[in-house]
Amino acid sequence: MYKAGDVRVEDVPDPVLQAPTDAIVRVTYACVCGSDLHPYHSLEETSAGRRMGHEAIGVVEEIGSDVTRLTVGDTVIVPFAWSDNTCVFCRDGVTTSCVHGGFFDGAPSATQAEKLLVPQADGTAVVVPGGTDEALMPSLLTLSDVYLTGHHAAHKGGVRAGRTVAVIGDGAVGLSAVLASKQHGADTIILMGRHEDRTSLGREFGATHVVTERGEEGVAKVLAITGGEGVHVVIEAVGHMPAYEQAYGVVRPGGVISRVGVPQYEEAPVGFASLFGKNATLTGGPATVRAYIEAALPQVLDGTIEPGRVFDRELPLSDIAEAYRLMDSREALKVLIRP
Amino acid sequence: MYKAGDVRVEDVPDPVLQAPTDAIVRVTYACVCGSDLHPYHSLEETSAGRRMGHEAIGVVEEIGSDVTRLTVGDTVIVPFAWSDNTCVFCRDGVTTSCVHGGFFDGAPSATQAEKLLVPQADGTAVVVPGGTDEALMPSLLTLSDVYLTGHHAAHKGGVRAGRTVAVIGDGAVGLSAVLASKQHGADTIILMGRHEDRTSLGREFGATHVVTERGEEGVAKVLAITGGEGVHVVIEAVGHMPAYEQAYGVVRPGGVISRVGVPQYEEAPVGFASLFGKNATLTGGPATVRAYIEAALPQVLDGTIEPGRVFDRELPLSDIAEAYRLMDSREALKVLIRP
């Protein structure tokens, strides 16, 4: 990406191992993330270009001398952040704060490409069992980010049986959060979104109510659904201020706002009138995807969940500019990319 | 209080029962709260004056026809907010959001007075067992606010064995939070404060470290104490922006900032650079004191905790203006008032 709206496919040298803990992966499935649309809207012109993409499944082509858990030929899921999976923060499950970690976004090697350099490969990449049906690959790809970002939101928000949940945003993360909230046992799941094709999938994923209104009207609708009480957990899957404002409008006293939309703001209301007065909790952050993959993998393999249904288009890598356009114009929910 | 700095003692008509759920209490112990200093600094001139105070122990003098749990002559603890203790939010433990609740601060009847009208008396007031030693009254008075506000901070922050805690602020709430964190099993309790007489009491309450530096320097000190990792739980017991900034500076990835200092700001940093990037959680609010009194009462009665040690001065109600002055000038930590 050279500037907002300017995505190009270019030939660049193949990545090479730089550290004994690295691996080289041939990317077989990638995709475009809702968060990729933020630079697509706002990136300032850069002569060097910015390599894009942070979600991938691929085949291990080469491993560094210290890599012991991967074998050349393994099919692996590569989460959007690399992590050693052994440091003090990884042991806490906060893999996105790994002391040897980093994010593929904007890194020298990113996933919307034929080949990918994976740092801390033993800690980062998770092997998909041999012989796995190709039809499961889209769902497995969501374990690199989007589904487990929804899961992170539900987990951090403390969603469980008896909890009411509002999910703000009907993008792929919002829909994933609906599916994850259902998996966490939520009884009432209110999806706030205006795109009927998306909210329909949301209902199939477990949404019990859809609220199409925004702002004050949307808040009033959610309060009406919950008998004026508000919801126990709000999942904010957008990242813009109006979504945040809706979130503290609908959260119940003592409730939780769990954010997974990357905030496009730094300052926000948190005082007596918004969070403090009603003892609301604000949580969330970059999903610690790596910490959740092992538990989610069997659920996808046995068909318990089909998070890959968020992909409604597939394009070759050569057409990735079109993938961005389709997602930006909301003609596509999420585009699968085949390098 | 007629304006910032202007506190007067005046004769007003005794309160009278207004609802069948009310009680009239003769105040025997009251005090000045750190949060009373906020209007003491900033209240605009008001010809009517504002009745002050929200912490009290007293003797029930009169009860409304619907009051069944109290008897005339009972000694009761009155928390800083009234609540019916039966509504949906009270049942959740969020008593400060009671649908029939309110705050004594600024209400027609407040606690820095000889007599107090207690709304929702059955839900609000908690009886102290007959024959209780008068020497325990200061500690019992802290169950109306200050100690249980510290407890709320520790509880909402998830303090437990194995957790490192930083308490920002060496006022009576901060010291109470130290004591409560110790009760919750914290191993490492870092008290950030500059007043040696106060931090000394903090050490007696359980602080393992005292950091006198503020701002960047204070953050660096806390990081050094925790091996660069930051603390699991930050208790912010001040309410001003520099304290909040310290809080997100010292919180560990995945950690919690628990606020009980009433925020003197509405907007604050919560984006990628402050909270979101490291998956930090922001929680807290007005302490749900009422929900905690029954559990804390035996701890005070059997001497397990002595939270009343935060009172370092005692004055008659007639001298309350001096009590405000002493606390504002930091000549006193917390002043007990005897009407």
XYZ file of C-alpha atoms in Angstrom:
678
model
C 0.000 0.000 0.000
C 1.531 3.278 -1.123
C -1.112 5.579 0.203
C -4.769 5.563 1.153
C -6.656 3.663 -1.551
C -3.491 2.692 -3.445
C -2.829 -1.053 -3.195
C -0.407 -2.680 -5.675
C 0.913 -6.188 -6.235
C 4.662 -6.164 -6.789
C 7.473 -8.664 -7.186
C 9.905 -8.419 -4.301
C 12.773 -10.696 -3.250
C 11.711 -13.808 -1.336
C 12.184 -13.489 2.430
C 15.219 -15.285 3.863
C 15.839 -16.632 7.355
C 17.329 -13.925 9.548
C 17.411 -15.612 12.942
C 17.668 -19.277 13.972
C 14.155 -18.997 15.414
C 12.620 -17.938 12.054
C 10.688 -19.995 9.542
C 9.734 -19.291 5.926
C 6.126 -20.131 5.094
C 4.552 -20.342 1.645
C 1.195 -18.619 2.111
C -1.747 -20.694 0.858
C -4.616 -18.675 2.393
C -4.631 -15.024 3.376
C -7.318 -12.366 3.619
C -8.068 -8.707 4.145
C -8.926 -7.540 7.669
C -11.315 -4.792 8.658
C -8.363 -3.137 10.369
C -6.545 -3.032 6.995
C -9.218 -0.555 5.945
C -7.938 2.001 8.479
C -4.693 2.637 6.512
C -6.721 2.176 3.303
C -8.550 5.316 4.429
C -5.744 7.285 5.985
C -2.243 6.110 5.007
C -0.043 9.021 3.979
C 1.938 8.605 0.794
C 5.089 6.531 1.292
C 7.613 5.953 -1.462
C 8.687 2.624 0.045
C 5.147 1.275 0.285
C 3.852 -0.646 3.243
C 3.543 -4.435 3.175
C 0.079 -5.457 4.230
C -1.718 -8.367 5.804
C -1.502 -10.266 9.062
C -3.686 -13.380 8.653
C -2.367 -16.544 7.045
C -2.338 -20.261 6.633
C 0.666 -21.660 4.824
C 3.130 -24.466 4.356
C 6.493 -24.432 6.112
C 9.264 -24.235 3.504
C 12.328 -23.624 5.596
C 13.130 -23.485 9.305
C 15.945 -21.936 11.314
C 18.319 -24.099 13.297
C 16.567 -23.420 16.611
C 13.089 -24.333 15.365
C 12.087 -27.699 16.829
C 8.279 -27.817 16.789
C 7.824 -27.331 13.040
C 8.814 -29.539 10.114
C 9.182 -28.526 6.486
C 5.885 -29.393 4.805
C 3.685 -28.700 7.856
C 0.538 -26.694 7.239
C 0.410 -23.964 9.868
C -1.856 -21.212 11.145
C 0.070 -17.962 11.624
C -1.564 -15.502 14.066
C -1.444 -11.773 13.390
C 1.260 -11.242 16.009
C 4.356 -13.314 16.576
C 5.340 -14.367 20.088
C 7.851 -16.712 21.699
C 5.072 -18.336 23.776
C 7.503 -18.716 26.686
C 8.053 -15.217 28.118
C 6.429 -13.940 31.286
C 3.602 -12.213 29.410
C 2.997 -15.170 27.071
C 2.749 -17.420 30.136
C 0.070 -15.012 31.385
C -1.701 -15.444 28.052
C -0.954 -11.879 26.916
C 0.852 -13.066 23.791
C 0.421 -9.736 21.987
C 2.718 -8.208 24.612
C 5.427 -10.871 24.174
C 8.859 -9.449 25.002
C 10.160 -10.941 21.721
C 6.935 -10.328 19.842
C 5.685 -8.076 17.111
C 2.900 -7.484 14.620
C 2.995 -8.538 10.955
C 1.199 -5.321 10.038
C 3.770 -2.989 8.554
C 6.576 -5.460 9.294
C 9.212 -6.271 6.637
C 7.286 -9.467 5.870
C 3.479 -9.476 5.878
C 0.880 -12.058 4.915
C -0.757 -10.665 1.769
C 2.115 -12.241 -0.164
C 3.320 -15.548 -1.562
C 5.917 -16.051 1.126
C 6.164 -14.980 4.724
C 8.988 -14.765 7.221
C 7.662 -15.935 10.606
C 9.774 -14.773 13.561
C 9.702 -16.868 16.745
C 8.291 -19.647 14.600
C 8.122 -22.276 17.331
C 6.062 -19.984 19.516
C 3.986 -18.442 16.767
C 2.899 -21.028 14.200
C 0.423 -23.783 15.076
C 0.395 -26.977 12.997
C -2.862 -28.056 11.368
C -3.159 -31.870 11.495
C -2.200 -33.607 8.239
C -5.054 -34.692 5.989
C -7.359 -31.874 7.099
C -10.152 -31.241 4.598
C -9.387 -28.219 2.394
C -12.987 -27.098 2.931
C -12.098 -26.319 6.541
C -9.282 -23.959 5.595
C -11.377 -20.764 5.580
C -12.563 -21.510 9.112
C -9.031 -22.411 10.193
C -7.804 -19.146 8.678
C -10.136 -17.245 11.024
C -8.081 -18.628 13.917
C -5.251 -16.360 12.800
C -7.321 -13.330 13.780
C -10.987 -12.668 13.150
C -12.811 -15.443 14.980
C -10.414 -15.454 17.894
C -10.653 -11.678 18.071
C -14.370 -12.184 18.598
C -13.513 -14.880 21.135
C -11.098 -12.518 22.902
C -13.848 -9.925 23.187
C -16.258 -12.422 24.723
C -13.602 -13.886 27.011
C -12.346 -10.524 28.306
C -15.934 -9.352 28.712
C -16.751 -12.334 30.914
C -19.580 -13.573 28.697
C -21.267 -16.629 30.152
C -24.673 -18.178 30.695
C -27.117 -15.651 32.133
C -25.331 -12.672 30.586
C -26.861 -10.283 28.111
C -24.509 -9.148 25.367
C -24.622 -6.319 22.836
C -22.233 -6.546 19.894
C -21.601 -3.202 18.191
C -20.603 -3.655 14.559
C -21.733 -6.145 11.943
C -18.350 -6.567 10.290
C -16.539 -9.893 10.358
C -15.211 -9.257 13.874
C -18.649 -8.324 15.179
C -20.197 -11.446 13.659
C -17.350 -13.532 15.081
C -18.049 -11.982 18.483
C -21.685 -13.077 18.161
C -20.578 -16.643 17.410
C -18.077 -16.577 20.268
C -20.639 -15.137 22.696
C -22.987 -17.961 21.788
C -20.152 -20.429 22.449
C -19.606 -18.738 25.830
C -23.245 -19.429 26.717
C -24.843 -15.974 26.438
C -28.656 -16.062 26.487
C -29.376 -12.722 24.863
C -27.134 -11.452 22.070
C -28.090 -8.116 20.547
C -26.290 -7.336 17.292
C -26.108 -3.646 16.397
C -25.672 -3.302 12.649
C -27.423 -2.006 9.568
C -26.472 -4.413 6.764
C -29.154 -7.020 6.439
C -27.009 -9.616 4.679
C -24.569 -9.378 7.557
C -27.066 -9.317 10.380
C -28.734 -12.383 8.810
C -25.481 -14.280 9.230
C -25.331 -12.810 12.727
C -28.688 -14.380 13.515
C -27.414 -17.721 12.227
C -24.350 -17.295 14.459
C -26.594 -16.766 17.495
C -27.851 -13.178 17.648
C -31.265 -13.096 19.328
C -31.965 -9.453 18.423
C -30.792 -7.058 15.726
C -30.802 -3.298 16.313
C -30.334 -1.264 13.161
C -30.545 2.165 14.806
C -27.417 4.029 15.836
C -26.549 6.669 18.407
C -29.224 7.701 20.933
C -31.891 5.748 19.087
C -29.791 2.608 19.089
C -29.077 3.016 22.792
C -32.801 3.449 23.503
C -33.605 0.264 21.563
C -31.075 -1.812 23.500
C -32.323 -0.419 26.808
C -35.893 -1.281 25.778
C -34.885 -4.860 24.930
C -33.245 -5.235 28.348
C -36.111 -3.772 30.375
C -34.258 -0.507 30.818
C -31.326 -2.206 32.546
C -28.684 -2.294 29.819
C -26.505 -5.271 28.933
C -23.955 -7.053 31.087
C -21.372 -7.071 28.315
C -20.882 -4.752 25.358
C -18.495 -5.911 22.641
C -17.233 -2.912 20.665
C -16.005 -4.277 17.326
C -15.630 -1.070 15.343
C -13.015 1.236 16.829
C -14.610 4.595 16.081
C -15.852 7.045 18.729
C -19.595 6.751 17.952
C -19.351 3.010 18.646
C -17.609 3.717 21.950
C -20.310 6.216 22.862
C -22.988 3.629 22.113
C -21.072 1.183 24.269
C -21.200 3.236 27.462
C -24.782 4.148 26.646
C -25.996 0.556 26.691
C -23.783 -0.983 29.370
C -25.573 -1.972 32.549
C -24.380 -0.701 35.955
C -21.493 -2.967 36.924
C -21.195 -4.195 33.329
C -18.228 -4.540 30.995
C -17.289 -2.896 27.706
C -14.893 -5.163 25.823
C -13.156 -3.473 22.909
C -11.558 -5.300 20.016
C -12.028 -2.699 17.300
C -8.639 -0.963 17.117
C -9.410 2.487 18.597
C -9.071 5.269 16.060
C -8.915 7.712 18.988
C -6.660 8.046 22.000
C -8.855 10.050 24.406
C -12.416 9.070 25.268
C -14.985 9.676 28.019
C -14.272 7.602 31.135
C -15.449 9.896 33.954
C -18.480 9.923 36.228
C -20.961 10.471 33.386
C -19.745 7.611 31.193
C -17.950 4.729 32.955
C -17.169 5.615 36.571
C -20.650 6.525 37.793
C -22.079 3.141 36.953
C -19.043 1.088 37.896
C -18.605 0.005 34.290
C -15.412 -1.785 33.319
C -13.505 -1.096 30.091
C -11.382 -3.965 28.825
C -10.037 -5.491 25.633
C -7.103 -4.940 23.337
C -5.290 -6.740 20.535
C -6.603 -10.294 20.684
C -4.205 -12.737 22.257
C -5.022 -15.135 19.451
C -2.035 -17.384 19.981
C -3.233 -18.263 23.482
C -6.579 -19.502 22.160
C -5.698 -21.519 19.044
C -5.195 -24.940 20.646
C -8.638 -24.826 22.271
C -10.410 -23.572 19.143
C -8.761 -25.906 16.625
C -10.781 -29.016 17.570
C -14.021 -26.992 17.477
C -13.335 -26.111 13.852
C -12.066 -29.585 12.921
C -15.168 -31.300 14.335
C -17.547 -28.743 12.837
C -18.844 -27.320 16.148
C -18.249 -23.854 14.743
C -17.955 -22.589 11.175
C -16.392 -19.145 11.618
C -15.163 -19.232 7.993
C -18.684 -18.312 6.900
C -17.604 -14.688 7.250
C -15.779 -15.090 3.910
C -18.210 -14.218 1.156
C -15.706 -13.675 -1.663
C -12.458 -15.234 -2.833
C -9.857 -13.604 -5.074
C -6.339 -14.403 -6.223
C -3.510 -12.344 -4.747
C -3.131 -10.581 -8.078
C -6.585 -9.017 -7.542
C -6.063 -7.895 -3.968
C -6.660 -4.227 -4.782
C -10.172 -5.278 -5.779
C -10.525 -7.110 -2.468
C -9.822 -3.889 -0.589
C -12.289 -2.033 -2.788
C -15.021 -4.619 -2.256
C -14.600 -4.541 1.513
C -14.331 -0.770 1.679
C -17.536 -0.348 -0.320
C -19.153 -3.075 1.791
C -19.859 -5.114 -1.320
C -17.967 -7.891 0.449
C -17.920 -8.801 4.140
C -14.492 -10.416 4.096
C -12.403 -11.528 1.141
C -10.331 -14.702 1.113
C -7.078 -14.331 -0.821
C -5.337 -17.230 -2.568
C -1.700 -16.430 -3.377
C -20.649 24.996 52.364
C -21.464 28.270 50.672
C -18.551 28.352 48.293
C -15.048 26.981 47.957
C -13.345 27.320 51.314
C -16.463 28.615 53.082
C -17.825 26.055 55.554
C -20.289 27.213 58.228
C -22.204 25.525 61.041
C -25.817 26.621 61.086
C -29.002 25.765 62.928
C -31.589 24.295 60.581
C -34.897 22.557 61.275
C -34.581 18.908 62.271
C -35.308 16.497 59.436
C -38.708 14.826 59.480
C -39.855 11.524 58.006
C -40.981 12.034 54.419
C -41.640 8.469 53.282
C -42.671 5.347 55.191
C -39.283 3.834 54.280
C -37.318 6.671 55.963
C -35.609 6.761 59.324
C -34.251 9.652 61.376
C -30.826 9.020 62.861
C -29.039 11.077 65.516
C -25.477 11.266 64.233
C -22.877 10.219 66.809
C -19.830 9.929 64.547
C -19.190 11.644 61.221
C -16.095 12.746 59.372
C -14.712 14.680 56.427
C -13.952 12.750 53.232
C -11.155 13.424 50.755
C -13.880 13.851 48.148
C -15.380 16.694 50.255
C -12.213 18.602 49.422
C -13.184 18.736 45.728
C -16.099 21.182 46.368
C -13.949 22.803 49.077
C -11.644 23.763 46.183
C -14.146 24.475 43.467
C -17.733 25.039 44.690
C -19.255 28.118 43.150
C -21.034 30.523 45.474
C -24.530 29.356 46.364
C -26.885 31.431 48.487
C -28.682 28.318 49.752
C -25.486 26.594 50.833
C -24.819 22.919 50.284
C -25.226 20.383 53.076
C -22.105 18.304 53.371
C -21.001 14.886 54.520
C -21.815 11.307 53.642
C -20.237 9.132 56.340
C -21.997 8.424 59.608
C -22.694 6.259 62.586
C -25.730 7.182 64.577
C -28.644 6.102 66.734
C -32.067 5.486 65.239
C -34.516 8.010 66.662
C -37.585 7.478 64.542
C -38.663 5.056 61.830
C -41.274 5.164 59.094
C -44.177 2.723 59.074
C -42.570 0.462 56.437
C -39.252 0.109 58.257
C -39.002 -3.388 59.758
C -35.307 -4.145 60.170
C -34.480 -1.204 62.443
C -35.612 -0.383 65.965
C -35.501 2.981 67.709
C -32.291 3.009 69.756
C -30.256 0.856 67.333
C -26.752 2.058 66.566
C -26.331 1.944 62.793
C -23.702 2.443 60.121
C -25.013 4.635 57.293
C -23.150 4.213 53.974
C -22.503 7.213 51.721
C -25.255 6.163 49.317
C -28.728 4.955 50.192
C -30.169 1.908 48.453
C -33.187 -0.356 48.829
C -30.953 -3.459 48.799
C -33.625 -5.359 46.870
C -33.627 -3.954 43.309
C -32.047 -5.685 40.335
C -28.816 -3.706 40.618
C -28.594 -4.104 44.403
C -29.005 -7.857 43.948
C -26.031 -7.665 41.562
C -24.113 -5.877 44.310
C -24.088 -2.536 42.460
C -25.828 -0.745 45.326
C -24.633 2.699 44.199
C -26.821 2.254 41.108
C -29.939 1.307 43.102
C -33.090 2.303 41.244
C -34.383 3.915 44.471
C -30.965 5.075 45.576
C -29.100 8.326 45.935
C -26.054 9.988 47.441
C -26.055 11.938 50.713
C -23.621 14.409 49.163
C -25.581 17.518 48.318
C -28.847 15.856 49.362
C -31.356 17.724 51.548
C -30.019 15.784 54.537
C -26.307 15.067 54.842
C -24.163 13.545 57.589
C -22.058 16.453 58.886
C -25.010 17.308 61.119
C -26.685 16.360 64.361
C -29.539 14.564 62.656
C -29.870 12.719 59.395
C -32.785 11.600 57.280
C -31.986 8.133 55.923
C -34.080 7.171 52.885
C -34.652 3.475 52.187
C -33.610 2.899 55.783
C -34.150 -0.866 55.808
C -31.887 -1.283 52.834
C -29.344 1.345 53.778
C -28.543 1.252 57.490
C -26.718 -1.679 59.088
C -27.112 -2.307 62.805
C -24.008 -2.466 65.005
C -24.449 -5.152 67.699
C -25.438 -3.777 71.103
C -22.667 -3.419 73.648
C -19.987 -2.777 71.064
C -16.933 -1.062 72.539
C -16.942 2.672 71.823
C -13.244 2.355 70.945
C -14.267 0.439 67.820
C -16.490 3.226 66.531
C -13.838 4.993 64.399
C -13.110 1.721 62.610
C -16.816 0.991 62.226
C -17.295 4.497 60.814
C -14.842 3.636 58.017
C -17.343 1.006 56.859
C -19.595 3.864 55.756
C -17.083 4.775 53.070
C -13.300 5.004 53.315
C -12.191 1.482 54.216
C -14.782 -0.181 52.031
C -13.850 2.167 49.193
C -10.345 0.753 49.482
C -11.897 -2.718 49.621
C -13.959 -1.970 46.508
C -10.799 -0.966 44.659
C -9.037 -4.180 45.599
C -12.100 -6.317 44.868
C -12.802 -4.774 41.454
C -9.086 -4.970 40.616
C -9.049 -8.690 41.331
C -6.326 -8.447 43.983
C -5.366 -11.862 45.316
C -2.359 -13.920 46.343
C 0.370 -13.745 43.732
C -0.685 -10.299 42.496
C 1.474 -7.207 42.609
C -0.398 -4.026 43.484
C 0.439 -0.336 43.195
C -1.697 2.094 45.180
C -1.546 5.664 43.892
C -2.300 8.167 46.620
C -1.464 8.189 50.327
C -4.727 9.745 51.488
C -7.124 7.830 53.684
C -8.602 5.955 50.698
C -5.158 4.977 49.403
C -4.114 3.706 52.830
C -7.404 1.838 53.127
C -6.700 0.266 49.737
C -3.331 -0.898 51.035
C -5.017 -2.528 54.032
C -7.684 -4.086 51.816
C -5.094 -5.361 49.315
C -3.257 -7.021 52.179
C -6.549 -8.610 53.273
C -7.044 -9.824 49.683
C -3.671 -11.607 49.857
C -1.441 -9.403 47.697
C 2.270 -10.216 48.046
C 3.725 -6.953 46.813
C 1.999 -3.664 47.622
C 3.691 -0.526 46.343
C 2.343 2.681 47.872
C 2.924 5.814 45.812
C 2.865 8.824 48.104
C 5.076 11.587 49.443
C 3.911 12.186 53.006
C 6.093 10.188 55.350
C 3.641 10.132 58.243
C 1.045 8.669 55.896
C 3.278 6.186 54.115
C 4.455 4.989 57.538
C 0.882 4.021 58.358
C 0.728 2.512 54.858
C 3.655 0.263 55.749
C 1.881 -0.794 58.940
C -1.203 -1.545 56.853
C 0.845 -3.812 54.551
C 2.732 -1.761 51.968
C 5.958 -3.568 51.039
C 7.392 -0.599 49.090
C 6.911 3.150 49.109
C 7.592 5.221 45.999
C 7.779 8.955 46.675
C 8.510 10.005 43.084
C 5.702 11.091 40.767
C 5.154 11.155 37.013
C 7.756 9.506 34.760
C 10.149 9.046 37.662
C 7.495 7.340 39.744
C 6.577 5.063 36.843
C 10.239 4.142 36.355
C 10.577 3.280 40.047
C 7.559 0.967 40.010
C 8.783 -0.728 36.842
C 12.189 -1.227 38.459
C 10.607 -2.808 41.544
C 8.657 -5.220 39.316
C 11.576 -6.250 37.105
C 10.332 -4.046 34.286
C 7.006 -5.863 34.094
C 4.629 -3.459 35.825
C 2.006 -4.398 38.390
C -1.005 -6.653 37.997
C -3.317 -4.173 39.692
C -3.121 -0.405 40.025
C -5.450 1.228 42.515
C -5.962 4.885 41.611
C -7.150 6.623 44.791
C -6.734 10.274 43.818
C -8.993 11.212 40.907
C -6.736 13.693 39.127
C -5.281 13.169 35.632
C -1.604 12.837 36.687
C -2.606 9.893 38.895
C -4.438 8.300 35.966
C -1.387 8.792 33.762
C 0.801 7.121 36.364
C -1.722 4.287 36.487
C -1.463 3.330 32.836
C 2.277 3.836 33.011
C 2.783 1.193 35.689
C 0.116 -1.342 34.789
C 1.407 -4.632 33.463
C 0.202 -6.010 30.103
C -3.114 -7.682 30.814
C -3.351 -5.858 34.156
C -6.129 -3.837 35.762
C -6.465 -0.200 36.767
C -9.076 0.107 39.500
C -10.234 3.665 40.149
C -11.903 4.845 43.324
C -10.735 8.444 43.365
C -13.709 10.364 41.954
C -12.427 11.451 38.506
C -12.043 15.212 38.211
C -11.961 14.747 34.418
C -14.355 13.222 31.911
C -12.026 12.391 28.998
C -8.792 10.443 29.393
C -6.379 8.387 27.286
C -7.715 4.889 26.585
C -6.355 4.163 23.088
C -3.589 1.960 21.743
C -0.817 3.916 23.494
C -2.384 3.815 26.964
C -4.819 0.967 27.700
C -5.714 -0.898 24.517
C -2.225 -1.826 23.295
C -1.395 -3.740 26.428
C -4.838 -5.217 27.025
C -5.170 -3.264 30.254
C -8.557 -3.147 31.952
C -10.022 -0.011 33.524
C -12.525 -0.594 36.286
C -13.893 0.956 39.477
C -16.473 3.516 40.421
C -18.358 4.672 43.488
C -17.762 1.957 46.060
C -20.693 -0.365 46.553
C -20.121 -0.068 50.279
C -23.517 -1.412 51.294
C -22.777 -4.741 49.613
C -19.625 -5.227 51.680
C -20.628 -4.163 55.209
C -21.881 -7.509 56.539
C -18.617 -9.242 55.615
C -16.407 -6.486 57.010
C -18.259 -5.926 60.287
C -16.930 -9.058 62.055
C -13.384 -8.241 60.919
C -13.607 -4.922 62.725
C -15.419 -6.315 65.765
C -12.813 -9.062 66.282
C -9.876 -6.720 65.669
C -8.619 -8.408 62.468
C -8.431 -4.972 60.885
C -8.197 -1.486 62.396
C -9.116 0.775 59.501
C -10.041 3.561 61.940
C -6.327 4.292 62.329
C -6.737 6.665 59.371
C -8.340 9.144 61.795
C -5.577 11.265 63.264
C -7.693 14.118 64.622
C -11.063 14.535 66.302
C -13.127 17.727 66.459
C -16.634 18.666 67.542
C -19.134 19.503 64.790
C -18.911 23.153 65.805
C -15.287 23.164 64.590
C -15.877 21.450 61.277
C -14.547 24.362 59.256
C -11.232 23.736 60.979
C -11.484 20.041 60.040
C -11.710 20.982 56.362
C -8.777 23.359 56.743
C -6.635 20.719 58.468
C -7.323 18.138 55.772
C -6.900 20.578 52.926
C -3.519 21.709 54.279
C -2.624 18.076 54.903
C -2.066 18.806 58.565
C -4.587 16.028 59.192
C -5.080 12.773 57.298
C -8.747 12.382 58.228
C -10.750 14.157 60.892
C -13.378 12.440 63.020
C -16.338 14.689 63.818
C -18.426 14.348 66.983
C -21.774 16.134 66.652
